[in-house]
Coordinates of C-alpha atoms and ligand atoms in Angstrom, one line a residue:
X618 CA 89.1 105.2 88.4
X619 CA 89.3 108.4 90.4
X620 CA 92.4 109.9 91.9
X621 CA 92.4 111.6 95.3
X622 CA 92.4 115.0 93.6
X623 CA 89.4 114.0 91.4
X624 CA 87.6 112.8 94.5
X625 CA 88.1 116.1 96.3
X626 CA 86.8 118.0 93.2
X627 CA 83.8 115.7 93.1
X628 CA 82.6 116.9 96.5
X629 CA 81.9 120.4 95.2
X630 CA 78.6 119.3 93.8
X631 CA 76.1 121.5 95.7
X632 CA 75.6 118.9 98.5
X633 CA 73.9 120.3 101.6
X634 CA 76.1 119.4 104.6
X635 CA 75.6 120.9 108.1
X636 CA 77.9 120.7 111.1
X637 CA 77.2 122.1 114.6
X638 CA 74.6 124.6 113.4
X639 CA 76.4 125.8 110.3
X640 CA 76.1 124.9 106.6
X641 CA 79.5 123.6 105.4
X642 CA 80.5 125.5 102.3
X643 CA 83.7 123.7 101.5
X644 CA 83.9 120.2 103.0
X645 CA 87.6 119.6 102.1
X646 CA 88.6 122.9 103.8
X647 CA 86.5 122.3 107.0
X648 CA 88.7 122.2 110.1
X649 CA 87.0 119.0 111.5
X650 CA 85.6 117.3 108.5
X651 CA 88.4 118.2 106.1
X652 CA 91.0 115.8 107.6
X653 CA 88.4 113.0 107.0
X654 CA 88.1 114.0 103.4
X655 CA 92.0 113.8 103.2
X656 CA 91.8 110.2 104.5
X657 CA 89.3 109.2 101.8
X658 CA 91.4 111.0 99.1
X659 CA 94.5 109.2 100.2
X660 CA 92.7 105.9 99.9
X661 CA 91.7 106.8 96.3
X662 CA 95.4 107.4 95.5
X663 CA 96.5 104.3 97.3
X664 CA 94.2 102.0 95.3
X665 CA 94.3 103.9 92.0
X666 CA 94.7 101.4 89.2
X667 CA 93.8 102.9 85.9
X668 CA 92.4 100.5 83.4
X669 CA 90.9 98.2 86.0
X670 CA 87.1 98.4 85.7
X671 CA 86.2 97.9 89.3
X672 CA 89.3 98.6 91.3
X673 CA 90.9 96.1 93.7
X674 CA 88.5 97.0 96.6
X675 CA 85.1 96.9 94.9
X676 CA 84.9 93.6 92.9
X677 CA 82.5 90.9 94.0
X678 CA 84.3 88.0 95.7
X679 CA 83.8 84.6 94.1
X680 CA 85.5 82.3 96.6
X681 CA 86.6 81.9 100.2
X682 CA 90.1 82.9 99.2
X683 CA 88.7 86.1 97.6
X684 CA 86.7 86.9 100.7
X685 CA 89.8 86.5 102.9
X686 CA 92.2 88.4 100.6
X687 CA 89.8 91.4 100.6
X688 CA 90.0 91.9 104.4
X689 CA 93.5 93.3 104.8
X690 CA 92.9 95.6 101.8
X691 CA 89.7 96.9 103.4
X692 CA 91.5 97.5 106.7
X693 CA 94.1 99.5 104.8
X694 CA 91.3 101.5 103.1
X695 CA 89.2 104.2 104.8
X696 CA 85.8 103.6 106.3
X697 CA 83.9 105.1 103.4
X698 CA 85.6 102.6 101.0
X699 CA 84.7 99.9 103.4
X700 CA 81.0 100.8 103.6
X701 CA 81.0 101.1 99.8
X702 CA 82.1 97.5 99.5
X703 CA 79.5 96.5 102.0
X704 CA 76.8 98.4 100.0
X705 CA 77.8 96.7 96.8
X706 CA 77.7 93.3 98.5
X707 CA 74.4 94.1 100.2
X708 CA 72.8 94.9 96.8
X709 CA 74.4 91.9 95.1
X710 CA 73.2 89.5 97.8
X711 CA 69.7 91.0 97.9
X712 CA 69.5 90.8 94.1
X713 CA 70.4 87.1 94.3
X714 CA 67.7 86.5 96.9
X715 CA 64.9 88.4 95.1
X716 CA 65.9 87.9 91.5
X717 CA 63.8 84.8 91.0
X718 CA 60.5 86.6 91.8
X719 CA 61.5 90.2 90.9
X720 CA 64.0 90.0 88.0
X721 CA 63.4 93.7 87.1
X722 CA 64.9 94.8 90.4
X723 CA 67.8 92.4 90.1
X724 CA 68.6 93.8 86.7
X725 CA 68.5 97.4 87.9
X726 CA 70.8 96.5 90.8
X727 CA 73.3 94.8 88.5
X728 CA 73.3 97.9 86.3
X729 CA 73.7 100.3 89.3
X730 CA 76.5 98.2 90.9
X731 CA 78.4 98.2 87.5
X732 CA 78.0 102.0 87.3
X733 CA 79.3 102.5 90.8
X734 CA 82.3 100.3 90.1
X735 CA 83.0 101.9 86.7
X736 CA 82.8 105.5 88.1
X737 CA 84.6 104.5 91.3
X738 CA 82.0 106.1 93.5
X739 CA 81.6 105.9 97.2
X740 CA 78.3 104.6 98.6
X741 CA 77.1 104.8 102.2
X742 CA 74.5 102.5 103.9
X743 CA 71.2 104.3 104.8
X744 CA 69.2 101.7 106.7
X745 CA 68.5 102.9 110.3
X746 CA 65.3 105.1 110.4
X747 CA 64.4 107.6 113.0
X748 CA 61.8 105.1 114.2
X749 CA 59.9 107.4 116.7
X750 CA 58.0 105.3 119.2
X751 CA 59.9 101.9 119.0
X752 CA 56.8 100.0 120.3
X753 CA 54.8 101.0 117.2
X754 CA 54.9 99.7 113.6
X755 CA 55.9 102.1 110.8
X756 CA 52.2 102.5 109.7
X757 CA 51.0 103.2 113.3
X758 CA 53.4 106.0 114.2
X759 CA 51.9 109.4 115.2
X760 CA 54.3 110.9 112.6
X761 CA 54.1 108.8 109.5
X762 CA 57.6 109.9 108.4
X763 CA 59.3 108.2 111.4
X764 CA 60.2 105.5 108.8
X765 CA 61.4 106.6 105.4
X766 CA 58.5 106.2 102.9
X767 CA 57.2 107.0 99.5
X768 CA 54.9 110.0 99.6
X769 CA 54.2 110.2 95.9
X770 CA 54.3 107.8 93.0
X771 CA 54.8 109.1 89.5
X772 CA 55.1 107.4 86.1
X773 CA 58.9 108.1 86.0
X774 CA 59.7 107.5 89.7
X775 CA 58.8 108.1 93.4
X776 CA 59.2 110.9 95.9
X777 CA 60.5 109.9 99.3
X778 CA 60.4 111.5 102.7
X779 CA 62.0 110.5 106.0
X780 CA 65.4 110.4 107.8
X781 CA 68.2 107.8 108.1
X782 CA 70.3 108.2 111.3
X783 CA 73.9 107.5 112.3
X784 CA 75.0 107.0 108.6
X785 CA 78.8 106.4 108.6
X786 CA 80.6 108.7 106.2
X787 CA 77.3 109.9 104.6
X788 CA 78.7 113.4 103.9
X789 CA 81.8 112.0 102.2
X790 CA 80.2 109.6 99.8
X791 CA 78.6 110.2 96.4
X792 CA 75.6 107.9 96.7
X793 CA 73.2 106.9 99.5
X794 CA 71.9 103.3 99.4
X795 CA 68.5 103.6 101.0
X796 CA 66.9 100.3 102.2
X797 CA 64.1 99.4 104.6
X798 CA 65.4 99.0 108.2
X799 CA 63.2 95.9 108.9
X800 CA 60.5 93.6 107.7
X801 CA 57.3 95.3 106.5
X802 CA 53.8 94.0 106.8
X803 CA 50.9 94.2 104.3
X804 CA 49.6 97.7 104.3
X805 CA 53.1 99.1 104.9
X806 CA 53.8 99.2 101.2
X807 CA 55.0 102.8 101.2
X808 CA 57.7 101.9 103.7
X809 CA 59.0 99.0 101.5
X810 CA 61.3 101.3 99.5
X811 CA 64.9 100.5 98.4
X812 CA 66.7 102.9 96.1
X813 CA 69.9 104.8 95.4
X814 CA 70.0 108.6 95.9
X815 CA 72.9 110.9 94.9
X816 CA 74.2 112.9 97.9
X817 CA 73.6 116.1 96.1
X818 CA 70.0 115.3 95.1
X819 CA 67.5 118.0 95.7
X820 CA 66.0 117.7 99.2
X821 CA 68.9 115.7 100.7
X822 CA 70.3 117.4 103.8
X823 CA 73.1 115.8 106.0
X824 CA 73.8 116.9 109.5
X825 CA 77.2 115.6 110.4
X826 CA 78.8 114.7 113.8
X827 CA 82.4 113.8 114.5
X828 CA 84.6 112.5 117.3
X829 CA 87.7 113.8 115.5
X830 CA 90.1 115.4 118.1
X831 CA 89.7 119.2 118.4
X832 CA 93.2 119.7 119.8
X833 CA 95.9 121.6 117.8
X834 CA 98.6 119.2 118.9
X835 CA 97.4 115.7 117.7
X836 CA 100.5 113.9 119.0
X837 CA 98.4 113.1 122.1
X838 CA 95.7 111.6 119.8
X839 CA 97.9 109.3 117.7
X840 CA 95.0 107.0 116.6
X841 CA 91.9 109.2 116.3
X842 CA 93.7 111.9 114.4
X843 CA 94.3 109.4 111.7
X844 CA 91.1 107.3 112.0
X845 CA 88.0 109.4 112.1
X846 CA 85.0 109.6 109.9
X847 CA 81.9 111.7 110.4
X848 CA 78.5 110.2 111.0
X849 CA 75.5 111.6 109.1
X850 CA 71.9 112.4 110.1
X851 CA 70.5 112.1 106.6
X852 CA 67.2 113.9 105.9
X853 CA 65.2 113.1 102.7
X854 CA 62.9 116.1 102.4
X855 CA 60.8 115.2 99.4
X856 CA 63.4 113.6 97.2
X857 CA 62.6 112.4 93.7
X858 CA 64.0 109.0 92.7
X859 CA 63.8 108.0 89.1
X860 CA 62.6 104.4 88.2
X861 CA 66.1 103.1 87.2
X862 CA 67.3 103.8 90.7
X863 CA 64.5 102.0 92.5
X864 CA 65.2 98.5 93.8
X865 CA 62.0 97.8 95.7
X866 CA 58.8 99.7 95.6
X867 CA 56.0 98.4 97.7
X868 CA 56.7 94.6 97.7
X869 CA 56.6 94.2 101.5
X870 CA 57.6 90.5 101.3
X871 CA 61.1 91.5 100.1
X872 CA 61.6 94.4 102.5
X873 CA 63.5 92.3 105.1
X874 CA 65.8 90.8 102.4
X875 CA 67.7 94.1 102.1
X876 CA 68.1 94.5 105.9
X877 CA 69.3 90.9 106.3
X878 CA 71.7 91.2 103.4
X879 CA 73.2 94.4 104.9
X880 CA 73.4 92.8 108.3
X881 CA 75.5 89.9 107.0
X882 CA 78.1 92.2 105.3
X883 CA 78.1 94.8 108.0
X884 CA 78.7 92.1 110.7
X885 CA 81.5 90.4 108.6
X886 CA 83.2 93.9 108.5
X887 CA 82.7 94.4 112.2
X888 CA 84.0 90.9 113.0
X889 CA 87.1 91.5 110.9
X890 CA 87.8 94.7 112.7
X891 CA 87.0 93.2 116.1
X892 CA 89.6 90.4 115.4
X893 CA 92.3 93.0 114.6
X894 CA 91.2 95.2 117.5
X895 CA 91.4 92.3 119.9
X896 CA 95.1 91.8 118.8
X897 CA 95.8 95.5 119.3
X898 CA 94.4 95.4 122.8
X899 CA 96.6 92.4 123.6
X900 CA 99.5 94.2 122.1
X901 CA 99.0 97.3 124.2
X902 CA 98.4 95.3 127.4
X903 CA 101.7 93.4 126.9
X904 CA 103.7 96.6 125.9
X905 CA 102.5 98.6 128.9
X906 CA 103.0 95.6 131.3
X907 CA 106.6 95.4 130.0
X908 CA 107.1 99.2 130.4
X909 CA 105.8 99.0 133.9
X910 CA 108.1 96.1 134.8
X911 CA 105.2 93.8 135.5
X912 CA 105.0 91.5 132.5
X913 CA 106.0 88.5 134.6
X914 CA 103.6 89.1 137.5
X915 CA 101.1 86.2 137.8
X916 CA 97.8 88.2 137.8
X917 CA 99.0 90.4 134.9
X918 CA 99.9 87.3 132.8
X919 CA 96.5 85.7 133.5
X920 CA 94.7 88.8 132.3
X921 CA 96.7 88.9 129.2
X922 CA 96.2 85.2 128.6
X923 CA 92.5 85.7 128.9
X924 CA 92.7 88.5 126.3
X925 CA 94.8 86.3 124.0
X926 CA 92.1 83.6 124.2
X927 CA 89.4 86.1 123.3
X928 CA 91.4 87.4 120.4
X929 CA 92.0 83.9 119.1
X930 CA 88.4 82.9 119.3
X931 CA 87.2 86.0 117.5
X932 CA 89.7 85.3 114.7
X933 CA 88.6 81.7 114.6
X934 CA 85.0 82.8 114.1
X935 CA 86.1 85.1 111.2
X936 CA 88.0 82.2 109.7
X937 CA 85.0 79.9 110.0
X938 CA 82.6 82.6 108.6
X939 CA 84.8 82.8 105.5
X940 CA 85.8 79.1 105.2
X941 CA 82.1 78.1 105.3
X942 CA 81.0 80.7 102.7
X943 CA 78.0 80.1 100.5
X944 CA 77.4 81.1 96.9
X945 CA 74.6 83.0 95.1
X946 CA 73.2 82.0 91.7
X947 CA 75.6 84.4 90.1
X948 CA 78.6 82.8 91.8
X949 CA 79.1 85.6 94.3
X950 CA 80.5 84.3 97.6
X951 CA 79.0 85.4 100.9
X952 CA 80.1 84.5 104.5
X953 CA 78.3 82.0 106.7
X954 CA 75.5 83.6 108.7
X955 CA 76.0 81.5 111.9
X956 CA 79.7 82.1 112.4
X957 CA 79.5 85.7 111.2
X958 CA 76.7 86.6 113.7
X959 CA 78.0 84.5 116.6
X960 CA 81.5 85.8 116.1
X961 CA 80.4 89.5 115.8
X962 CA 78.3 89.1 119.0
X963 CA 81.1 87.5 121.0
X964 CA 83.7 90.0 119.9
X965 CA 81.5 93.0 120.6
X966 CA 79.9 91.7 123.8
X967 CA 83.3 91.0 125.4
X968 CA 85.1 94.1 124.1
X969 CA 84.5 96.1 127.2
X970 CA 85.9 93.3 129.4
X971 CA 89.1 93.3 127.3
X972 CA 89.4 97.1 127.8
X973 CA 88.8 96.6 131.5
X974 CA 91.8 94.2 131.7
X975 CA 93.9 96.7 129.7
X976 CA 93.0 99.6 132.0
X977 CA 93.6 97.4 135.1
X978 CA 97.1 96.5 133.8
X979 CA 98.1 99.9 132.6
X980 CA 97.5 102.2 135.6
X981 CA 96.1 105.8 136.0
X982 CA 98.5 107.4 133.6
X983 CA 96.1 106.2 130.9
X984 CA 94.2 109.4 131.8
X985 CA 96.8 111.6 133.5
X986 CA 100.0 111.3 131.5
X987 CA 101.3 114.9 130.7
X988 CA 101.0 116.0 127.0
X989 CA 103.9 115.2 124.7
X990 CA 104.4 119.0 124.3
X991 CA 105.3 119.1 128.1
X992 CA 108.5 117.2 127.2
X993 CA 109.6 120.1 125.1
X994 CA 109.3 122.7 128.0
X995 CA 112.9 123.4 129.3
X996 CA 111.7 123.7 132.8
X997 CA 109.5 120.7 133.2
X998 CA 110.4 118.5 130.2
X999 CA 113.4 116.7 131.8
X1000 CA 111.5 116.1 135.0
X1001 CA 108.4 114.7 133.2
X1002 CA 110.7 112.4 131.2
X1003 CA 112.5 111.3 134.4
X1004 CA 109.3 110.5 136.4
X1005 CA 107.5 108.9 133.6
X1006 CA 110.3 106.4 133.0
X1007 CA 109.5 102.7 133.7
X1008 CA 111.3 99.4 133.4
X1009 CA 113.9 99.7 130.7
X1010 CA 111.7 102.3 129.1
X1011 CA 112.3 106.0 128.5
X1012 CA 109.6 108.4 129.9
X1013 CA 108.6 109.5 126.4
X1014 CA 108.1 106.0 125.1
X1015 CA 105.9 105.2 128.1
X1016 CA 103.9 108.4 127.7
X1017 CA 103.3 107.6 124.0
X1018 CA 101.9 104.2 125.0
X1019 CA 99.6 105.9 127.5
X1020 CA 98.3 108.4 125.0
X1021 CA 97.6 105.7 122.5
X1022 CA 95.7 103.6 125.1
X1023 CA 93.7 106.7 126.2
X1024 CA 92.9 107.7 122.7
X1025 CA 91.9 104.2 121.7
X1026 CA 89.9 103.3 124.8
X1027 CA 89.2 106.2 127.2
X1028 CA 88.5 109.4 125.2
X1029 CA 86.1 110.5 122.5
X1030 CA 87.3 107.8 120.1
X1031 CA 87.2 105.2 122.8
X1032 CA 83.7 106.2 123.7
X1033 CA 82.7 106.0 120.1
X1034 CA 84.1 102.5 119.8
X1035 CA 82.3 101.3 123.0
X1036 CA 78.9 102.2 121.6
X1037 CA 79.7 101.4 118.0
X1038 CA 80.7 97.8 118.8
X1039 CA 77.4 97.3 120.6
X1040 CA 75.1 99.1 118.2
X1041 CA 76.6 99.1 114.7
X1042 CA 75.3 96.3 112.4
X1043 CA 72.0 96.2 114.2
X1044 CA 72.8 95.8 117.9
X1045 CA 73.6 92.7 119.9
X1046 CA 69.9 91.6 119.9
X1047 CA 69.9 91.3 116.1
X1048 CA 72.9 89.0 116.2
X1049 CA 71.3 86.8 118.9
X1050 CA 68.2 86.5 116.6
X1051 CA 70.2 85.5 113.5
X1052 CA 72.5 83.2 115.4
X1053 CA 69.6 81.3 116.9
X1054 CA 67.9 81.1 113.5
X1055 CA 70.9 79.5 111.9
X1056 CA 72.0 77.3 114.8
X1057 CA 71.1 73.6 114.6
X1058 CA 68.9 73.6 117.7
X1059 CA 67.1 70.4 116.7
X1060 CA 70.5 68.7 116.4
X1061 CA 71.5 69.9 119.8
X1062 CA 68.3 68.5 121.3
X1063 CA 69.0 65.1 119.7
X1064 CA 72.6 65.1 121.1
X1065 CA 71.2 65.8 124.6
X1066 CA 68.6 63.0 124.3
X1067 CA 71.2 60.6 123.1
X1068 CA 73.5 61.4 126.0
X1069 CA 70.6 61.0 128.4
X1070 CA 69.8 57.6 126.9
X1071 CA 66.3 58.8 126.0
X1072 CA 64.4 57.9 122.8
X1073 CA 64.2 60.3 119.9
X1074 CA 61.0 62.4 120.1
X1075 CA 60.4 61.4 123.8
X1076 CA 58.3 63.9 125.8
Ligands
LIG2314 C1 78.8 104.9 115.3 C2 77.6 104.2 114.6 C3 77.6 104.1 113.3 C4 76.5 103.5 112.6 N1 76.5 103.4 111.2 C5 75.4 103.1 110.6 C6 75.3 103.2 109.2 O1 76.3 103.5 108.5 N2 74.1 103.0 108.6 C7 73.0 102.7 109.3 O2 72.0 102.5 108.7 N3 73.0 102.6 110.6 C8 74.2 102.8 111.3 N4 74.2 102.8 112.7 C9 73.0 102.5 113.4 C10 72.8 101.2 114.1 O3 72.6 100.2 113.3 C11 71.7 101.5 115.1 O4 72.2 102.3 116.1 C12 71.2 100.2 115.8 O5 70.5 99.4 114.8 C13 70.2 100.5 116.9 O6 69.2 101.4 116.4 P1 68.9 102.7 117.3 O7 70.2 103.4 117.5 O8 67.8 103.4 116.6 O9 68.4 102.2 118.7 P2 67.0 101.5 119.1 O10 66.4 100.8 117.9 O11 66.2 102.6 119.8 O12 67.5 100.4 120.0 C14 67.9 100.6 121.4 C15 67.6 99.3 122.1 O13 66.2 99.0 122.1 C16 65.9 97.7 121.6 N5 64.7 97.8 120.8 C17 64.4 98.7 119.8 N6 63.1 98.5 119.4 C18 62.6 97.5 120.0 C19 61.4 96.8 120.0 N7 60.4 97.2 119.2 N8 61.2 95.8 120.8 C20 62.2 95.4 121.7 N9 63.4 96.0 121.7 C21 63.6 97.0 120.9 C22 67.1 97.4 120.7 O14 67.3 96.0 120.6 C23 68.2 98.1 121.5 O15 68.7 97.2 122.6 C24 75.3 103.2 113.3 C25 75.3 103.3 114.7 C26 76.4 103.8 115.4 C27 76.4 104.0 116.9

């Protein structure tokens, strides 16, 4: 297994990373991206367990208890570790689903996953294509590269061209798991490509963006200064992929299997974060209500009760998704599709309403509280402290709560969260489709007919 120092050293591999118009020569030393490298390195050190083949984070769960036990560990880990686990599970799930018809791919996936676990590598999920005109199929686009595709087939591999957008942590990982973003139709064979590409492969260029705070004093950004991870706009400019790293090559009937497998694990991850985030929002609402002296006021209590009900139901969906897990042919456990998708949808769709309650309860200082550094100014510090004081709460304590709430919900990180909750994992529409597919609609109709006293099958 790698240490944090070994991880840092591993990034000096010639990878082509760009940030705000400049090529990044030294990722670890970069003023914006460097702190995110530190976070990944700290996670390597935290979970370093020499002698254990796969490490405590990256093993394949084999029971509901395994699935459940992994969640707090992943929440302690950084985002790149999290997406690595999801990538391993996506490939394992897809291998289970296509292994019967295409055993050669299942074998390659098993070898690749074992290598990633053994070398303790970080893998990011490259699924979302550029997509050009959304109303047109991949093969009908004016620019044929709008979806990542094979542009050349050789005896020893393929050459791919295209771009995968919004890839969380792409610049910080070692490997890019490339899979089709959706189902492909006959004739779209070149778009049915799944493979693994090293980040430093010739032709890979990653344009990074980041919501990390740019302020010198990060005390006013207590959350985003510790939790930030760049997104990557990943360009595959004629990249050669050798055969042993290809997991699908033209078999359109299997293209959607990869996207669906990723959707399941991505949404389980989102659901588990949404459950914790809902508790955090409740916590901040109660803390600021107490600091404002309003915790016993009826309309504030009602809003917090509503937030508590939301938090409880999101967690209940997470419990149901895990408790009703299914098993692949190799014994790997994977969460229930219905509860995972319905829970992720409910958590994400109502997140903004929970933030609205929090802002309503907290007051305008969410945006206007003076900086923590103002407390240290001899002239204004004592006055700021005095006028920021609340009910049994010192001005500094109350200011720190406001800064945390602003950072979490009303600044760059808060904006990132709003959009991420809606879009990451395929968008709300995707969760509605999968929920509907797995819900027992026929059973619901029968229950309605029975209640109405009507015969089964009546029209
Ligand atoms: C912060 C963040 C991190 C992300 N991380 C990753 C990652 O690590 N890996 C990764 O692969 N992706 C990642 N994503 C991408 C995410 O999965 C996509 O943003 C999402 O799937 C939507 O795709 P899009 O952004 O291209 O929007 P679009 O596809 O343009 O969708 C916009 C809207 O149009 C609708 N729509 C699109 N096409 C059609 C159509 N043909 N018919 C009807 N309606 C349509 C959609 O349902 C949606 O409502 C991330 C996104 C964000 C915001």
